[in-house]
Amino acid sequence: MSTPDTQNKIVVENLHKSFGDNEVLQGIDLVVAPGEVVAVIGPSGSGKSTLLRCLNKLEEPTAGRVVVDGVALTDKGVRVDEIRQRIGMVFQHFNLFPHMTVLENVTLAPVELGRLSKSAARERALTLLERVGLVEKADAKPASLSGGQKQRVAIARALAMEPDVMLFDEATSALDPEMVGEVLQVIRDLAEGGMTMVLVTHEMGFAREVSHRVVFMDGGVVVEQGPPAELFGAPKHERLRDFLSKVL
Amino acid sequence: MARNAGPAGACTQRRASSTTGVRRAAALLAVLAMAALGAIGLAVPAQADAGGEHYTIGTDTTYAPFEFNDGTELHGIDIDLLEAIAKNQHFTITWKQLGFDAAVQALQADQVDAVMAGMTITDERKQTFDFSDGYFTGGIQFGVLDGSDIASLDDLRGQTVAVKTGTQGQTYAESLQAQYDLTVTPYSDTTDMVDAVKAGQAVAYAEDYPVVAYGITKGSGFRLIGEPALGGDYGFAVNKGQNPELIEKFDAGLAALKADGTYDAIVAKYVGTSAAGASGAQTPPLGHGETFTVGTDTTYAPFEFNDGTTLKGIDIDLLEAIAKNQNFHVTWKQLGFDAAVQALQANQVDGVMAGMSITPERQQTFDFSNGYFTGGIQFGVLDGSDFQTLDDLTGQTVAVKTGTQGQEYAESLREQYDLKVTPYSDTTDMVDAVKAGQAVAYAEDYPVLAYGITQGSGFRLIGKPALGSDYGFAVNKGQNPELIEMFDAGLKNLKADGTYDAIIATYVGAQDDDAAAPTATAKPSLLEMLDQYSPALLRGLWLTFLATVISLAASFVLGIVFGFGRLARFAPARWVSTAYVYIFRGTPILIQAFFVFFAVPQLLPGVKFNPFVAGAITLALNSGAYMTEIIRGGILAVDPGQTEASRSLGLGHRKTMQKVVLPQAFRIMIPSFVNQSIITLKDTSLLSTIGLAELTFASRQIIASTYQSAQILTIVAVMYFVVITLLTVLADRMEKRFTS
Ligand SMILES: Nc1ncnc2c1ncn2[C@@H]1O[C@H](COP(=O)(O)OP(=O)(O)O)[C@@H](O)[C@H]1O
Ligand SMILES: [Mg+2]
């Protein structure tokens, strides 16, 4: 909190979010440094997705501050579409555009937002698809892909806007076990490439391996956070121990 | 003038109580009152005044302008006229305001001495009653809005007039169509016809002019123009063979009143113009072998028509027989009715013999012979049925057309024959009701019936024509008087020697023989019908198609506007859009059509639509409400994750809609669009009621003139089926292409 906003990629201060009477986030404080990989864990319903969605304003916070790249998303009149271009998001259910080919999914945003010409967007899309190992599926429709392939296309789609933050919301939860690995590999590559990332995940092993810091949420608050070795090795809070005993 | 002579106050008239004129209730009361009178042995005495006889006269309760109460006193043409005649002829009268049916029955029961109640002289009634000379000729006239500039028939030139389908009003308007370049729009009932004029869809409507006059007294806001046409004579009636001196006095008094101007004054008081019809006496002269050129109609079976080689028909045979009888020759010119009348005025023909009704208007231009044929109402029954006489109809249901003389006639027989009278709004429905067994007979102008029978309608006439108007042979006023004389003399001779009856029997069945029937030709086959009527039906189909396409395109735009409106963040946009959907889904499309066509022009002066535009607007608004819901539903059906994915990439709301949501929503909507298009196409058929001449309208017009409802409806159903099936297949193809 003593660090100025400009030195951190993401700063969340006293974030509250209610759905009607249900206060889902009850005062979250979180800071993510550039190049840092933060894994968010916690039981179902604890508010992990809501927190993540507040980071790119898919949810409107009820109170508190969210600052990304020095821009306060929670300020009035902020051009949220511009900030979102710098924050990639990957969803549990992929949310690929079914009426477009894989290539069109990836080129849509850069072309429509005037970032790249059609041909340049195509070039970049092919490079990204190459990176996720799906260049041969460029002209396929999403319906013909497996779950793992879909999620890799979704990651490529998010990367097409060259974001400097990536948000992953249980990116592997909807996948058959044999496909989890290929998606985690792509994320691992991104981490190694220095991408700032917030990962909501149930893959504890992966969180431990790839993240710099783990945040444990329960009941709308951050209960405990720290380096993975500490958090998994010597959990301080009863609730975290409880949780870990169930998932490990 | 008339005084209450009867001691029984219960039955004396000149009360103010029956102004409401509920005819049936009044008739019932009168019957009860008479029964009471009979039971206590009281007859209304014919008490003589110092100066002469005293008579009790039955009349109607309310039939303005002939008789009606203004709250305190009985008024009307009938009342004033008979009172003037009584004064002139030195007798006195007591009025009994019984209602029409009750008055006629009271006369038969000798409870009254005579009836004066706007009663049309018909052959059937002549069997029971003796009539005076006609004292008034009813007929058709045009009503225009009081505030309009239209003052004469000439002012109607190039305009649209409203008529009631199948009535004499339509016949009349169509007879003027060519002369005045009229557009004649038929409506299925009086209300629609009148509303059409109020809404500015037409500038005038054709109707029995006493009815129009009655409406005017009720503040209808209309005004009469032109002169009555196609009228029947009203007469003063006594029981056959009784009170002949009363008829003599009436005729003498009427003649005197006409001579001294009193008659015109009385009529003018109520209907503004003098209208009178009276038939003259006959004198028998002889011809000298001269040749006259006579104009006639092209096809007006059974009066004149070609059977392929020769001109035939009642008019033709009758005038030929008269010519032979009176020693002159006839050269026929088959010109069509209007052209024949014009040719006569231009002296290109010497006379016209074309089923032409004797009307006061025509009498200003032409001299007429005595009536040689009385049109009128008769019952048609299915040829295969057992019904032979009116008696056979006892206890049965008969179909009539609402507001026509046919209805009037059937209702006049209701009590006598214990009939159930079911009114239909048009000829087709009425005829179909009999074909379908909903009724055993229908009442209709009998020449029309006869024409239908010659067309293979499968019907048969029973009873005798009633409430008819006379057809006459016409020459130019003041010209060829010897021709009229010869015609009348010849007609008299032919009637005497049976030739007249024979000629009539040839075409419409013997007047005295219920069993005789007009000759029916074989029913045309489906293919023949198709051949003959497909151009008209295809024109209708084209309009159906056009109305569908235009209104669907418009409704699509409405659907987009209001569909997004329903999803808008801006609350008033949501309210307006929701109200639109609720209003147009929550009211029947027929009411919407009537509203657009009839009500809007009244609510917004200066705004008026022709039936096509009104129909397209209605369909577009109606279908637009459903399109709104289809579009809203389609958008909501797209997975919200799609929007989130797009927004998370930084794409704005508009781009997200355009590129992500709508393409998917559109695919979801296609089946609903196809469905709505088919519904809209089918809904066009409802617009026939506001006169949109689409396929259903076209088919009903054809059925009305051919009676071939089964064939025409089959053809039309197949046409709809084929078009809709083709559209469905096309839509399926499109859908496959979009979703592949
Ligand atoms: N759009 C919403 N409307 C109402 N309640 C919501 C909505 N989204 C999430 N919630 C509620 O917020 C709570 C936290 O949900 P979520 O953030 O999805 O939890 P997690 O991702 O940790 O499982 C849950 O109780 C959930 O029902
Ligand atoms: Mg979640």
Coordinates of N, CA, C and O in Angstrom, one line a residue, chain B residues 45-145:
Chain B
P45 N -115.5 1.3 -32.4 CA -116.6 1.7 -33.3 C -116.2 2.7 -34.3 O -115.4 3.6 -34.1
A46 N -116.7 2.5 -35.5 CA -116.5 3.5 -36.6 C -117.5 4.6 -36.5 O -118.5 4.6 -37.2
Q47 N -117.3 5.5 -35.5 CA -118.3 6.5 -35.2 C -118.2 7.6 -36.3 O -117.2 8.2 -36.5
A48 N -119.3 7.9 -36.9 CA -119.3 8.8 -37.9 C -119.4 10.2 -37.4 O -120.1 10.5 -36.5
D49 N -118.5 11.1 -38.0 CA -118.6 12.5 -37.7 C -119.8 13.1 -38.5 O -120.4 12.4 -39.3
A50 N -120.1 14.3 -38.2 CA -121.2 14.9 -39.0 C -121.0 14.8 -40.5 O -121.9 14.5 -41.2
G51 N -119.7 15.0 -40.9 CA -119.4 15.1 -42.3 C -119.2 13.7 -43.0 O -119.2 13.7 -44.2
G52 N -118.9 12.6 -42.3 CA -118.6 11.4 -43.1 C -118.2 10.2 -42.2 O -118.4 10.2 -41.0
E53 N -117.7 9.2 -42.9 CA -117.3 8.0 -42.3 C -116.1 8.2 -41.3 O -115.3 9.1 -41.5
H54 N -115.9 7.2 -40.4 CA -114.8 7.2 -39.6 C -114.0 5.8 -39.8 O -114.6 4.8 -39.8
Y55 N -112.7 5.9 -39.9 CA -111.9 4.7 -40.1 C -110.8 4.6 -39.1 O -110.2 5.7 -38.7
T56 N -110.5 3.4 -38.7 CA -109.3 3.2 -37.9 C -108.2 2.7 -38.7 O -108.3 1.7 -39.5
I57 N -107.0 3.3 -38.6 CA -105.9 3.0 -39.5 C -104.7 2.5 -38.6 O -104.3 3.2 -37.7
G58 N -104.2 1.4 -39.0 CA -103.0 0.8 -38.4 C -101.7 1.4 -39.0 O -101.7 1.6 -40.2
T59 N -100.8 1.7 -38.2 CA -99.5 2.2 -38.8 C -98.3 1.6 -37.9 O -98.5 0.9 -37.0
D60 N -97.1 1.9 -38.4 CA -95.9 1.4 -37.7 C -95.6 2.3 -36.5 O -96.2 3.4 -36.3
T61 N -94.8 1.8 -35.6 CA -94.4 2.6 -34.5 C -93.4 3.6 -34.9 O -93.6 4.8 -34.7
T62 N -92.3 3.2 -35.4 CA -91.3 4.2 -35.8 C -90.7 3.8 -37.1 O -90.0 2.8 -37.2
Y63 N -91.0 4.6 -38.2 CA -90.4 4.3 -39.5 C -90.2 5.7 -40.1 O -90.9 6.0 -41.0
A64 N -89.4 6.4 -39.5 CA -89.1 7.8 -40.0 C -88.6 7.7 -41.4 O -87.9 6.9 -41.8
P65 N -89.0 8.6 -42.3 CA -89.9 9.8 -42.1 C -91.4 9.5 -42.3 O -92.2 10.4 -42.5
F66 N -91.8 8.2 -42.3 CA -93.2 7.9 -42.6 C -94.1 8.0 -41.4 O -95.2 8.6 -41.5
E67 N -93.6 7.5 -40.3 CA -94.4 7.7 -39.1 C -93.4 7.6 -37.9 O -92.6 6.8 -37.8
F68 N -93.6 8.6 -37.0 CA -92.7 8.6 -35.8 C -93.3 9.5 -34.8 O -94.1 10.4 -35.2
N69 N -93.0 9.3 -33.5 CA -93.4 10.2 -32.5 C -92.3 11.2 -32.2 O -91.2 10.8 -32.1
D70 N -92.7 12.5 -32.0 CA -91.6 13.4 -31.6 C -91.7 13.6 -30.1 O -91.1 14.6 -29.6
G71 N -92.3 12.7 -29.4 CA -92.4 12.8 -28.0 C -93.8 13.1 -27.5 O -94.3 12.6 -26.5
T72 N -94.5 13.9 -28.3 CA -95.9 14.2 -28.0 C -96.9 13.8 -29.1 O -98.0 13.2 -28.8
E73 N -96.4 13.9 -30.3 CA -97.4 13.7 -31.4 C -96.9 12.8 -32.5 O -95.7 12.7 -32.7
L74 N -97.8 12.1 -33.2 CA -97.5 11.3 -34.3 C -97.2 12.2 -35.5 O -98.0 13.1 -35.8
H75 N -96.1 11.9 -36.2 CA -95.8 12.7 -37.3 C -95.4 11.8 -38.5 O -95.3 10.6 -38.3
G76 N -95.2 12.4 -39.6 CA -94.7 11.6 -40.8 C -95.5 11.8 -42.0 O -96.6 12.3 -42.0
I77 N -94.8 11.4 -43.1 CA -95.5 11.5 -44.4 C -96.8 10.7 -44.4 O -97.8 11.3 -44.8
D78 N -96.8 9.5 -43.9 CA -98.0 8.7 -43.9 C -99.1 9.4 -43.1 O -100.3 9.5 -43.6
I79 N -98.7 9.9 -42.0 CA -99.7 10.5 -41.1 C -100.3 11.8 -41.7 O -101.5 11.9 -41.9
D80 N -99.4 12.7 -42.1 CA -99.9 13.9 -42.7 C -100.7 13.7 -44.0 O -101.7 14.4 -44.2
L81 N -100.2 12.8 -44.8 CA -100.8 12.6 -46.1 C -102.2 12.0 -45.9 O -103.2 12.5 -46.5
L82 N -102.4 11.0 -45.0 CA -103.7 10.4 -44.9 C -104.6 11.4 -44.2 O -105.8 11.5 -44.5
E83 N -104.1 12.2 -43.3 CA -105.0 13.2 -42.6 C -105.4 14.2 -43.6 O -106.6 14.7 -43.6
A84 N -104.5 14.6 -44.5 CA -104.9 15.6 -45.5 C -106.0 15.0 -46.5 O -106.9 15.7 -46.9
I85 N -105.7 13.7 -46.8 CA -106.7 13.0 -47.7 C -108.1 12.9 -47.0 O -109.1 13.2 -47.6
A86 N -108.0 12.6 -45.7 CA -109.3 12.5 -45.0 C -110.1 13.8 -45.0 O -111.3 13.8 -45.2
K87 N -109.3 14.9 -44.8 CA -109.9 16.2 -44.8 C -110.5 16.5 -46.1 O -111.7 16.9 -46.3
N88 N -109.7 16.2 -47.2 CA -110.2 16.4 -48.5 C -111.4 15.6 -48.9 O -112.3 16.1 -49.6
Q89 N -111.4 14.4 -48.4 CA -112.5 13.5 -48.8 C -113.6 13.4 -47.7 O -114.4 12.5 -47.8
H90 N -113.5 14.2 -46.7 CA -114.6 14.2 -45.7 C -114.8 12.9 -45.0 O -115.8 12.4 -44.9
F91 N -113.6 12.4 -44.5 CA -113.8 11.3 -43.5 C -112.9 11.5 -42.4 O -112.0 12.4 -42.4
T92 N -113.1 10.8 -41.3 CA -112.2 11.0 -40.2 C -111.5 9.7 -39.8 O -111.9 8.6 -40.2
I93 N -110.3 9.8 -39.1 CA -109.6 8.6 -38.9 C -109.1 8.6 -37.4 O -108.9 9.6 -36.8
T94 N -108.8 7.3 -36.9 CA -108.1 7.1 -35.7 C -106.9 6.3 -36.0 O -107.0 5.3 -36.6
W95 N -105.8 6.8 -35.5 CA -104.5 6.0 -35.7 C -104.3 5.0 -34.7 O -104.6 5.2 -33.5
K96 N -103.9 3.8 -35.1 CA -103.4 2.8 -34.1 C -101.9 2.5 -34.5 O -101.7 1.9 -35.5
Q97 N -101.1 2.9 -33.6 CA -99.6 2.8 -33.9 C -99.2 1.4 -33.3 O -98.8 1.3 -32.2
L98 N -99.3 0.4 -34.2 CA -99.1 -1.0 -33.7 C -97.8 -1.6 -34.0 O -97.5 -2.7 -33.5
G99 N -97.0 -1.0 -34.8 CA -95.9 -1.7 -35.4 C -96.3 -2.3 -36.7 O -97.5 -2.6 -36.9
F100 N -95.3 -2.5 -37.6 CA -95.7 -2.9 -39.0 C -96.4 -4.2 -39.0 O -97.5 -4.4 -39.6
D101 N -95.8 -5.2 -38.5 CA -96.3 -6.6 -38.6 C -97.7 -6.6 -37.9 O -98.6 -7.2 -38.4
A102 N -97.8 -6.1 -36.7 CA -99.0 -6.1 -35.9 C -100.1 -5.4 -36.7 O -101.3 -5.8 -36.7
A103 N -99.8 -4.3 -37.4 CA -100.8 -3.5 -38.1 C -101.3 -4.4 -39.2 O -102.5 -4.4 -39.5
V104 N -100.4 -5.0 -39.9 CA -100.9 -5.9 -41.0 C -101.8 -7.0 -40.5 O -102.8 -7.3 -41.1
Q105 N -101.4 -7.6 -39.4 CA -102.2 -8.7 -38.8 C -103.5 -8.1 -38.3 O -104.6 -8.8 -38.4
A106 N -103.5 -6.9 -37.7 CA -104.7 -6.3 -37.2 C -105.7 -6.1 -38.4 O -106.9 -6.3 -38.2
L107 N -105.1 -5.7 -39.5 CA -106.0 -5.5 -40.7 C -106.7 -6.8 -41.1 O -107.9 -6.9 -41.3
Q108 N -105.9 -7.9 -41.1 CA -106.4 -9.2 -41.5 C -107.5 -9.6 -40.5 O -108.4 -10.3 -40.9
A109 N -107.3 -9.2 -39.3 CA -108.3 -9.6 -38.2 C -109.4 -8.6 -38.1 O -110.2 -8.6 -37.1
D110 N -109.5 -7.7 -39.1 CA -110.5 -6.6 -39.1 C -110.5 -5.7 -37.8 O -111.5 -5.2 -37.5
Q111 N -109.4 -5.7 -37.2 CA -109.3 -4.8 -36.0 C -109.0 -3.3 -36.5 O -109.2 -2.4 -35.7
V112 N -108.5 -3.2 -37.6 CA -108.4 -1.9 -38.2 C -109.0 -1.9 -39.6 O -109.1 -3.0 -40.2
D113 N -109.3 -0.8 -40.1 CA -109.9 -0.7 -41.5 C -108.9 -0.7 -42.6 O -109.2 -1.1 -43.7
A114 N -107.7 -0.2 -42.3 CA -106.7 0.0 -43.3 C -105.4 0.1 -42.7 O -105.3 0.4 -41.5
V115 N -104.3 -0.1 -43.5 CA -103.0 0.1 -43.0 C -102.3 1.2 -43.9 O -102.4 1.2 -45.1
M116 N -101.7 2.1 -43.2 CA -100.9 3.2 -43.9 C -99.5 3.2 -43.1 O -99.4 3.7 -42.1
A117 N -98.6 2.4 -43.7 CA -97.3 2.2 -42.9 C -96.1 2.0 -43.8 O -95.4 1.0 -43.7
G118 N -96.0 2.9 -44.8 CA -94.8 2.7 -45.7 C -94.8 1.3 -46.3 O -93.7 0.7 -46.4
M119 N -95.9 0.8 -46.7 CA -96.1 -0.6 -47.1 C -95.9 -0.7 -48.6 O -96.6 0.0 -49.4
T120 N -94.9 -1.5 -49.1 CA -94.7 -1.6 -50.5 C -95.7 -2.5 -51.2 O -96.1 -3.5 -50.6
I121 N -96.2 -2.0 -52.3 CA -97.2 -2.8 -53.1 C -96.5 -3.9 -53.8 O -95.6 -3.7 -54.6
T122 N -96.8 -5.2 -53.4 CA -96.2 -6.3 -54.0 C -97.3 -7.3 -54.5 O -98.4 -7.2 -54.0
D123 N -96.9 -8.1 -55.4 CA -97.9 -9.1 -56.0 C -98.4 -10.0 -54.9 O -99.6 -10.3 -54.8
E124 N -97.5 -10.4 -54.0 CA -98.0 -11.3 -52.9 C -99.0 -10.6 -52.0 O -100.0 -11.2 -51.7
R125 N -98.7 -9.4 -51.7 CA -99.6 -8.7 -50.8 C -101.0 -8.4 -51.5 O -102.0 -8.3 -50.8
K126 N -100.9 -8.2 -52.8 CA -102.1 -8.0 -53.5 C -103.1 -9.1 -53.5 O -104.3 -9.0 -53.8
Q127 N -102.6 -10.3 -53.1 CA -103.5 -11.5 -53.0 C -104.3 -11.3 -51.8 O -105.4 -11.9 -51.7
T128 N -103.9 -10.6 -50.8 CA -104.6 -10.5 -49.5 C -105.2 -9.1 -49.4 O -106.2 -9.0 -48.7
F129 N -104.6 -8.1 -50.0 CA -105.1 -6.8 -49.7 C -105.4 -6.0 -51.0 O -104.9 -6.4 -52.1
D130 N -106.3 -5.1 -51.0 CA -106.4 -4.1 -52.1 C -105.6 -2.9 -51.7 O -105.6 -2.4 -50.6
F131 N -104.9 -2.4 -52.8 CA -104.0 -1.2 -52.5 C -104.6 0.0 -53.3 O -105.2 -0.1 -54.3
S132 N -104.3 1.2 -52.7 CA -104.5 2.4 -53.4 C -103.5 2.5 -54.5 O -102.6 1.7 -54.7
D133 N -103.5 3.6 -55.2 CA -102.4 4.0 -56.1 C -101.2 4.2 -55.2 O -101.3 4.6 -54.1
G134 N -100.0 4.0 -55.8 CA -98.8 4.3 -55.1 C -98.8 5.7 -54.6 O -99.0 6.6 -55.5
Y135 N -98.5 6.0 -53.4 CA -98.4 7.4 -53.0 C -97.0 7.9 -52.7 O -96.8 9.1 -52.5
F136 N -96.1 6.9 -52.8 CA -94.7 7.3 -52.5 C -93.8 6.2 -53.1 O -94.1 5.0 -53.0
T137 N -92.7 6.6 -53.8 CA -91.8 5.6 -54.3 C -90.5 5.6 -53.5 O -89.8 6.6 -53.5
G138 N -90.3 4.5 -52.8 CA -89.0 4.4 -52.0 C -87.9 4.3 -53.0 O -88.1 4.3 -54.2
G139 N -86.7 4.1 -52.5 CA -85.7 3.9 -53.5 C -84.3 4.2 -52.9 O -84.2 4.6 -51.7
I140 N -83.3 4.1 -53.7 CA -81.9 4.3 -53.3 C -81.5 5.7 -53.5 O -81.8 6.3 -54.6
Q141 N -80.7 6.2 -52.6 CA -80.2 7.6 -52.8 C -78.8 7.6 -52.2 O -78.4 6.7 -51.4
F142 N -78.0 8.6 -52.5 CA -76.7 8.7 -51.9 C -76.7 9.7 -50.7 O -77.4 10.7 -50.7
G143 N -76.1 9.2 -49.6 CA -75.9 10.1 -48.5 C -74.4 10.6 -48.5 O -73.5 9.9 -48.8
V144 N -74.3 11.9 -48.3 CA -72.9 12.5 -48.2 C -72.8 13.2 -46.9 O -73.8 13.6 -46.3
L145 N -71.6 13.5 -46.4 CA -71.4 14.2 -45.2 C -72.0 15.6 -45.3 O -71.8 16.3 -46.3

